[in-house]
Short mmCIF file of C-alpha atoms in Angstrom, two decimals:
data_model
loop_
_atom_site.label_atom_id
_atom_site.label_comp_id
_atom_site.label_asym_id
_atom_site.label_seq_id
_atom_site.Cartn_x
_atom_site.Cartn_y
_atom_site.Cartn_z
CA MET A 1 76.09 105.27 89.71
CA ASN A 2 74.09 106.53 92.67
CA TYR A 3 76.53 105.76 95.48
CA THR A 4 74.47 107.40 98.21
CA ARG A 5 72.11 104.43 98.26
CA PHE A 6 74.97 102.19 99.42
CA ILE A 7 76.26 104.43 102.23
CA THR A 8 75.44 103.57 105.85
CA ALA A 9 74.02 106.19 108.20
CA ALA A 10 77.28 106.30 110.18
CA SER A 11 79.34 106.90 107.05
CA ALA A 12 76.92 109.49 105.67
CA ALA A 13 77.19 111.47 108.92
CA ARG A 14 80.97 111.84 108.63
CA LYS A 15 82.23 115.26 107.60
CA PRO A 16 85.75 116.32 106.63
CA SER A 17 88.00 117.30 109.52
CA ALA A 18 89.12 120.93 109.26
CA ILE A 19 92.34 120.07 111.07
CA ARG A 20 93.07 117.17 108.74
CA LEU A 21 92.26 119.38 105.76
CA MET A 22 94.82 121.89 107.04
CA ALA A 23 97.40 119.09 107.25
CA GLU A 24 96.64 118.15 103.63
CA ILE A 25 97.17 121.76 102.52
CA LEU A 26 100.41 122.13 104.48
CA GLY A 27 101.67 118.85 103.06
CA LYS A 28 101.47 120.37 99.58
CA SER A 29 102.82 123.80 100.58
CA SER A 30 106.37 125.13 100.25
CA LYS A 31 108.73 125.06 103.22
CA SER A 32 108.56 128.85 103.43
CA VAL A 33 104.98 128.70 104.75
CA LEU A 34 104.79 129.50 108.48
CA SER A 35 102.17 127.35 110.19
CA LEU A 36 100.73 128.27 113.57
CA ALA A 37 97.61 126.21 112.94
CA THR A 38 98.25 122.52 113.46
CA GLY A 39 99.12 120.54 116.57
CA ALA A 40 102.09 118.78 115.03
CA PRO A 41 104.94 118.26 117.53
CA ASN A 42 108.33 119.77 116.78
CA PRO A 43 110.39 117.03 115.07
CA ASN A 44 113.61 118.40 116.58
CA THR A 45 112.45 116.88 119.87
CA PHE A 46 112.23 113.34 118.44
CA PRO A 47 115.04 110.97 119.54
CA PHE A 48 115.37 109.29 116.11
CA LYS A 49 117.74 111.11 113.77
CA THR A 50 118.81 108.92 110.84
CA ALA A 51 118.35 105.39 109.53
CA VAL A 52 119.91 103.13 106.92
CA ILE A 53 117.98 100.07 105.74
CA THR A 54 119.76 97.40 103.72
CA ILE A 55 117.64 95.50 101.20
CA ASP A 56 118.28 92.00 99.90
CA ASN A 57 120.31 93.04 96.85
CA GLY A 58 122.78 94.89 99.07
CA GLU A 59 121.52 98.36 98.19
CA THR A 60 120.40 100.72 100.94
CA ILE A 61 117.58 103.13 101.67
CA GLN A 62 118.83 106.10 103.65
CA PHE A 63 116.83 108.43 105.84
CA ASP A 64 118.84 111.57 106.54
CA GLU A 65 117.74 113.99 109.24
CA GLU A 66 115.31 115.89 107.00
CA MET A 67 113.74 112.70 105.68
CA MET A 68 113.49 111.32 109.20
CA LYS A 69 111.70 114.45 110.40
CA ARG A 70 109.08 113.90 107.72
CA ALA A 71 108.88 110.15 108.39
CA LEU A 72 108.09 110.72 112.07
CA GLN A 73 105.47 113.42 111.54
CA TYR A 74 101.74 113.38 110.81
CA SER A 75 100.82 112.99 107.13
CA GLN A 76 97.84 112.91 104.78
CA SER A 77 94.98 110.57 105.64
CA ALA A 78 94.69 109.23 102.09
CA GLY A 79 98.40 108.39 101.94
CA LEU A 80 101.63 110.05 100.86
CA PRO A 81 101.18 111.64 97.41
CA GLU A 82 104.30 110.08 95.89
CA LEU A 83 103.30 106.59 97.09
CA LEU A 84 99.74 106.98 95.83
CA SER A 85 101.02 108.16 92.45
CA TRP A 86 103.26 105.09 92.15
CA LEU A 87 100.46 102.74 93.20
CA LYS A 88 98.00 104.25 90.72
CA GLN A 89 100.46 103.67 87.90
CA LEU A 90 100.89 100.07 89.06
CA GLN A 91 97.12 99.48 89.11
CA VAL A 92 96.79 100.87 85.60
CA LYS A 93 99.62 98.63 84.38
CA LEU A 94 98.25 95.48 86.01
CA HIS A 95 94.48 95.95 85.71
CA ASN A 96 93.87 98.77 83.21
CA PRO A 97 90.62 99.79 84.96
CA PRO A 98 88.02 101.12 82.50
CA THR A 99 87.12 103.83 85.04
CA ILE A 100 90.56 105.47 85.12
CA HIS A 101 89.41 108.42 82.97
CA TYR A 102 85.79 108.63 84.15
CA PRO A 103 84.52 111.83 85.81
CA PRO A 104 84.76 111.61 89.63
CA SER A 105 80.97 111.58 90.06
CA GLN A 106 80.71 108.57 87.72
CA GLY A 107 83.15 106.42 89.64
CA GLN A 108 86.60 107.53 88.50
CA MET A 109 89.23 105.17 89.90
CA ASP A 110 90.83 106.49 93.06
CA MET A 111 92.98 105.01 95.82
CA CYS A 112 93.96 105.36 99.46
CA VAL A 113 96.64 103.73 101.60
CA THR A 114 95.55 101.70 104.63
CA CYS A 115 97.16 99.91 107.58
CA GLY A 116 97.06 96.62 105.68
CA SER A 117 94.17 95.45 103.53
CA GLN A 118 92.38 94.11 106.62
CA GLU A 119 91.90 97.63 107.98
CA GLY A 120 90.80 98.80 104.57
CA LEU A 121 88.19 96.06 104.34
CA CYS A 122 86.92 96.91 107.82
CA LYS A 123 86.36 100.50 106.75
CA VAL A 124 84.70 99.40 103.53
CA PHE A 125 82.22 97.25 105.44
CA GLU A 126 81.48 100.02 107.92
CA MET A 127 80.87 102.35 104.99
CA ILE A 128 78.35 100.20 103.11
CA VAL A 129 77.02 97.46 105.42
CA ASN A 130 74.31 98.08 108.02
CA PRO A 131 73.36 95.46 110.62
CA GLY A 132 70.90 93.07 109.00
CA ASP A 133 72.02 93.76 105.42
CA ASN A 134 72.39 90.84 103.03
CA ILE A 135 75.88 90.01 101.78
CA LEU A 136 76.58 87.53 98.97
CA VAL A 137 79.77 85.51 99.47
CA ASN A 138 80.90 83.58 96.44
CA GLU A 139 81.73 79.92 96.36
CA PRO A 140 83.84 78.87 93.34
CA ILE A 141 82.18 80.68 90.42
CA TYR A 142 83.17 82.42 87.23
CA SER A 143 84.14 86.01 88.01
CA GLY A 144 82.46 87.27 84.85
CA THR A 145 79.16 85.87 86.09
CA ILE A 146 79.44 87.80 89.35
CA HIS A 147 80.17 91.04 87.50
CA ALA A 148 77.23 90.50 85.15
CA LEU A 149 74.91 89.93 88.12
CA ALA A 150 76.25 93.05 89.84
CA ARG A 151 75.40 95.14 86.78
CA LYS A 152 71.95 93.57 86.40
CA TYR A 153 70.91 93.94 90.03
CA ASP A 154 72.99 97.04 90.87
CA PHE A 155 75.16 95.90 93.77
CA LEU A 156 78.78 96.58 94.70
CA ILE A 157 81.62 94.06 94.47
CA ILE A 158 84.28 93.97 97.19
CA GLU A 159 87.37 92.30 95.73
CA ASP A 160 89.67 91.06 98.51
CA ASP A 161 92.79 89.85 96.72
CA PRO A 162 95.76 89.58 99.14
CA TYR A 163 97.36 86.75 97.12
CA TYR A 164 97.22 88.47 93.75
CA PHE A 165 101.02 88.77 93.69
CA MET A 166 101.41 85.06 94.55
CA GLN A 167 99.84 83.43 91.47
CA PHE A 168 101.86 80.46 90.24
CA ASN A 169 100.55 80.30 86.67
CA LYS A 170 100.61 82.78 83.80
CA PRO A 171 98.66 84.66 82.70
CA TRP A 172 97.40 85.89 86.07
CA ALA A 173 93.65 85.65 86.62
CA PRO A 174 91.67 88.69 85.45
CA THR A 175 90.38 90.89 88.25
CA PHE A 176 87.00 92.45 88.85
CA LEU A 177 88.74 95.84 88.74
CA SER A 178 89.80 95.12 85.15
CA MET A 179 86.14 94.48 84.22
CA ASP A 180 84.68 97.43 86.10
CA VAL A 181 82.93 99.56 83.48
CA ASP A 182 80.40 100.98 85.98
CA GLY A 183 82.53 101.96 88.96
CA ARG A 184 81.07 99.31 91.27
CA VAL A 185 84.24 97.45 92.36
CA ILE A 186 86.12 98.17 95.59
CA ARG A 187 89.43 96.32 95.53
CA ALA A 188 91.69 95.57 98.52
CA ASP A 189 95.40 94.89 97.88
CA SER A 190 98.21 94.13 100.28
CA PHE A 191 101.99 94.27 100.44
CA SER A 192 101.98 91.96 103.47
CA LYS A 193 102.85 88.82 101.50
CA VAL A 194 105.50 90.33 99.22
CA LEU A 195 107.20 93.12 101.24
CA SER A 196 106.41 92.66 104.93
CA SER A 197 103.41 91.73 107.02
CA GLY A 198 104.63 93.86 109.93
CA LEU A 199 104.88 97.08 107.94
CA ARG A 200 101.07 97.09 107.65
CA ILE A 201 100.72 98.56 104.19
CA GLY A 202 97.66 97.94 102.07
CA PHE A 203 95.74 99.98 99.54
CA ILE A 204 92.12 100.28 98.49
CA THR A 205 91.11 101.02 94.90
CA GLY A 206 87.60 102.01 93.94
CA PRO A 207 85.19 104.74 92.83
CA LYS A 208 86.31 108.18 93.98
CA PRO A 209 83.09 108.99 95.91
CA LEU A 210 83.55 105.82 98.00
CA ILE A 211 87.31 106.22 98.49
CA GLU A 212 86.64 109.73 99.83
CA ARG A 213 84.24 108.20 102.38
CA ILE A 214 86.90 105.72 103.50
CA VAL A 215 89.38 108.57 103.97
CA LEU A 216 86.84 110.38 106.17
CA HIS A 217 86.74 107.27 108.36
CA THR A 218 90.54 107.22 108.49
CA GLU A 219 90.57 110.84 109.66
CA VAL A 220 88.66 109.93 112.83
CA SER A 221 90.29 106.54 113.51
CA THR A 222 93.91 105.74 112.67
CA MET A 223 94.36 109.24 111.14
CA HIS A 224 96.80 107.83 108.58
CA THR A 225 99.02 104.84 107.88
CA SER A 226 102.48 105.17 109.48
CA THR A 227 104.38 107.91 107.66
CA PHE A 228 107.66 106.09 108.29
CA THR A 229 106.29 102.89 106.77
CA GLN A 230 104.88 104.70 103.76
CA LEU A 231 108.13 106.56 103.12
CA LEU A 232 110.16 103.37 103.44
CA VAL A 233 107.94 101.50 100.98
CA SER A 234 107.77 104.49 98.64
CA GLN A 235 111.56 104.83 98.60
CA LEU A 236 111.91 101.12 97.87
CA LEU A 237 109.34 101.12 95.06
CA HIS A 238 110.78 104.21 93.41
CA GLN A 239 114.27 102.71 93.71
CA TRP A 240 113.11 99.46 92.10
CA GLY A 241 110.69 100.90 89.58
CA GLU A 242 107.74 98.86 88.32
CA GLU A 243 109.93 96.30 86.57
CA GLY A 244 112.11 95.86 89.65
CA PHE A 245 109.06 95.37 91.85
CA LEU A 246 107.56 92.79 89.49
CA ALA A 247 110.93 91.00 89.31
CA HIS A 248 110.85 90.81 93.12
CA VAL A 249 107.31 89.42 92.89
CA GLU A 250 108.55 86.70 90.53
CA ARG A 251 111.17 85.69 93.09
CA ILE A 252 108.46 85.49 95.75
CA ILE A 253 106.33 83.34 93.46
CA ASP A 254 109.26 81.02 92.75
CA PHE A 255 109.90 80.56 96.49
CA TYR A 256 106.31 79.71 97.31
CA ARG A 257 105.96 77.46 94.27
CA LYS A 258 108.85 75.35 95.61
CA GLN A 259 107.28 75.37 99.07
CA ARG A 260 103.95 74.28 97.61
CA ASP A 261 105.56 71.49 95.63
CA ALA A 262 107.34 70.22 98.76
CA LEU A 263 104.05 69.97 100.67
CA LEU A 264 102.31 68.36 97.69
CA ALA A 265 105.08 65.76 97.51
CA ALA A 266 104.62 65.04 101.21
CA ALA A 267 100.85 64.77 100.79
CA ASP A 268 101.28 62.38 97.86
CA LYS A 269 103.70 60.32 99.92
CA TRP A 270 101.67 59.99 103.09
CA LEU A 271 98.04 60.82 102.37
CA SER A 272 97.26 59.06 99.10
CA GLY A 273 94.04 57.14 99.63
CA LEU A 274 93.36 58.87 102.94
CA ALA A 275 92.61 62.37 101.72
CA GLU A 276 92.03 64.46 98.64
CA TRP A 277 93.20 67.92 97.64
CA HIS A 278 93.60 70.25 94.69
CA VAL A 279 96.89 71.80 93.63
CA PRO A 280 96.90 75.46 94.80
CA THR A 281 97.35 77.94 91.96
CA ALA A 282 98.11 80.86 94.29
CA GLY A 283 98.76 81.74 97.92
CA MET A 284 100.39 79.73 100.68
CA PHE A 285 97.83 77.11 101.70
CA LEU A 286 96.87 73.55 100.84
CA TRP A 287 93.30 72.56 101.60
CA VAL A 288 92.91 68.87 102.48
CA LYS A 289 89.71 66.83 102.80
CA ILE A 290 89.98 63.68 104.94
CA LYS A 291 88.03 60.81 103.40
CA GLY A 292 85.49 59.00 105.55
CA LEU A 293 85.68 61.59 108.33
CA HIS A 294 82.68 63.77 109.02
CA ASP A 295 84.54 66.37 111.07
CA VAL A 296 88.29 66.96 111.53
CA ARG A 297 87.91 69.06 114.67
CA LYS A 298 89.14 66.40 117.11
CA LEU A 299 91.80 65.16 114.71
CA ILE A 300 93.38 68.57 114.25
CA GLU A 301 92.75 70.24 117.60
CA GLU A 302 93.67 67.26 119.79
CA LYS A 303 95.84 64.71 118.01
CA ALA A 304 97.81 67.12 115.85
CA PHE A 305 98.22 69.56 118.73
CA LYS A 306 99.62 66.82 120.99
CA LYS A 307 102.23 66.08 118.33
CA GLU A 308 103.17 69.78 118.24
CA ILE A 309 101.72 70.30 114.78
CA PHE A 310 99.41 73.24 114.12
CA MET A 311 96.90 73.31 111.28
CA LEU A 312 93.60 75.10 110.88
CA PRO A 313 90.31 73.16 110.85
CA GLY A 314 88.00 74.20 108.05
CA TYR A 315 85.07 75.06 110.32
CA ASN A 316 86.79 78.36 111.08
CA PHE A 317 85.76 79.48 107.59
CA TYR A 318 82.09 78.54 107.93
CA LEU A 319 79.40 81.04 108.85
CA ASP A 320 78.23 78.39 111.31
CA SER A 321 81.46 77.37 113.00
CA SER A 322 79.67 74.58 114.90
CA ALA A 323 78.92 72.75 111.65
CA PRO A 324 81.02 69.61 110.98
CA CYS A 325 83.74 69.98 108.39
CA PRO A 326 86.05 67.34 106.84
CA TYR A 327 88.58 69.93 105.64
CA PHE A 328 91.67 71.47 107.16
CA ARG A 329 94.13 74.07 105.90
CA ALA A 330 97.90 73.56 105.96
CA SER A 331 100.26 76.47 105.32
CA PHE A 332 103.46 75.87 103.38
CA SER A 333 104.97 79.30 104.06
CA LEU A 334 107.18 78.71 107.12
CA ALA A 335 108.04 75.00 107.32
CA SER A 336 111.14 73.95 105.41
CA PRO A 337 110.89 71.31 102.65
CA GLU A 338 112.81 68.99 104.98
CA GLN A 339 110.22 69.46 107.73
CA MET A 340 107.40 68.88 105.27
CA ASP A 341 109.03 65.69 103.95
CA MET A 342 107.65 63.79 106.97
CA ASP A 343 110.41 61.18 107.11
CA TYR A 344 109.07 58.49 109.47
CA ARG A 345 112.44 58.36 111.22
CA LYS A 346 112.00 61.94 112.48
CA PRO A 347 109.47 61.96 115.33
CA ARG A 348 108.50 65.64 115.04
CA SER A 349 108.25 65.64 111.26
CA LYS A 350 105.55 63.00 110.96
CA PHE A 351 103.28 65.93 110.25
CA LEU A 352 100.16 64.92 108.29
CA ARG A 353 100.87 61.18 108.26
CA THR A 354 100.65 60.67 112.00
CA VAL A 355 97.44 62.60 112.49
CA CYS A 356 95.63 61.26 109.44
CA ARG A 357 96.60 57.57 109.48
CA GLU A 358 95.61 56.95 113.08
CA PRO A 359 91.96 56.00 113.63
CA THR A 360 89.81 58.85 114.90
CA GLU A 361 86.43 58.47 116.52
CA GLU A 362 83.62 60.54 115.10
CA PRO A 363 82.28 63.12 117.56
#
């Protein structure tokens, strides 16, 4: 693969930071090394000394003073080595990328940690997309077809998959990364839905030459993902092991499956004949199409809002947000099954029924 043809001028101009390179070297050096080179503050001046975090099974993650000093200090731009090592093993277990043993120049699989997958995607786009470039965004289509087209016409695939760990059916859907025999897939993963959205931990997997470019961008922007956050997640994952993590994922899936079923039951109860929808197979959203209504904008943004119900009109997902859209998106992540039941005797829980059964004038 000739990756240089995909790189933007801004990304191509980035060079490694000598200071960041020094930090990488020191991070791998023994404690006996005396450093007078970097601008790292003395951790003895930090007010935070220790921490104990209790996880849901009652076990704890403990940061003693030495661990806390590391957690509060600068770290490698690509991510903490022990976290990256764990994540690479997970990717191999889940996706078995064909490129794992390729030479680096031919797209060997590599990874970096980001401040959530959103930041990673932003850096991917800035690396390979110039103003005016054409981007293909898939509608429902067979993933194998997309990969075949990418090989035929030599383009990259950006796989944004934040709900991978929230698939309700087995086996899980195959990923582009698992099909990537050429080193043309850049995959964005996130722990936001299964560990914490506030920790801001994501990771990008892709060809080594492109991952190195993303790390160069990190060096001159966020510098690195929070060391404290990375250490906390790394300690948790090593404590759980792969099987423990996947068991946690199964508990997450079971929770959201029950949430989904509660909203589907409410939709069946109140919206039959008024709307149509498909049963979600992953994630935390139900997409609803109102029959006989050209655009739901007024229905959702005015009537639902007045009844203290928030949903997202579908036009927000159009390239042309002014275009009419009969769809809206309802999340089943936070509302309780009782709230989603929409009992007509409960004024605030009328939810979808009240906003969809009342007549709405077309704009």
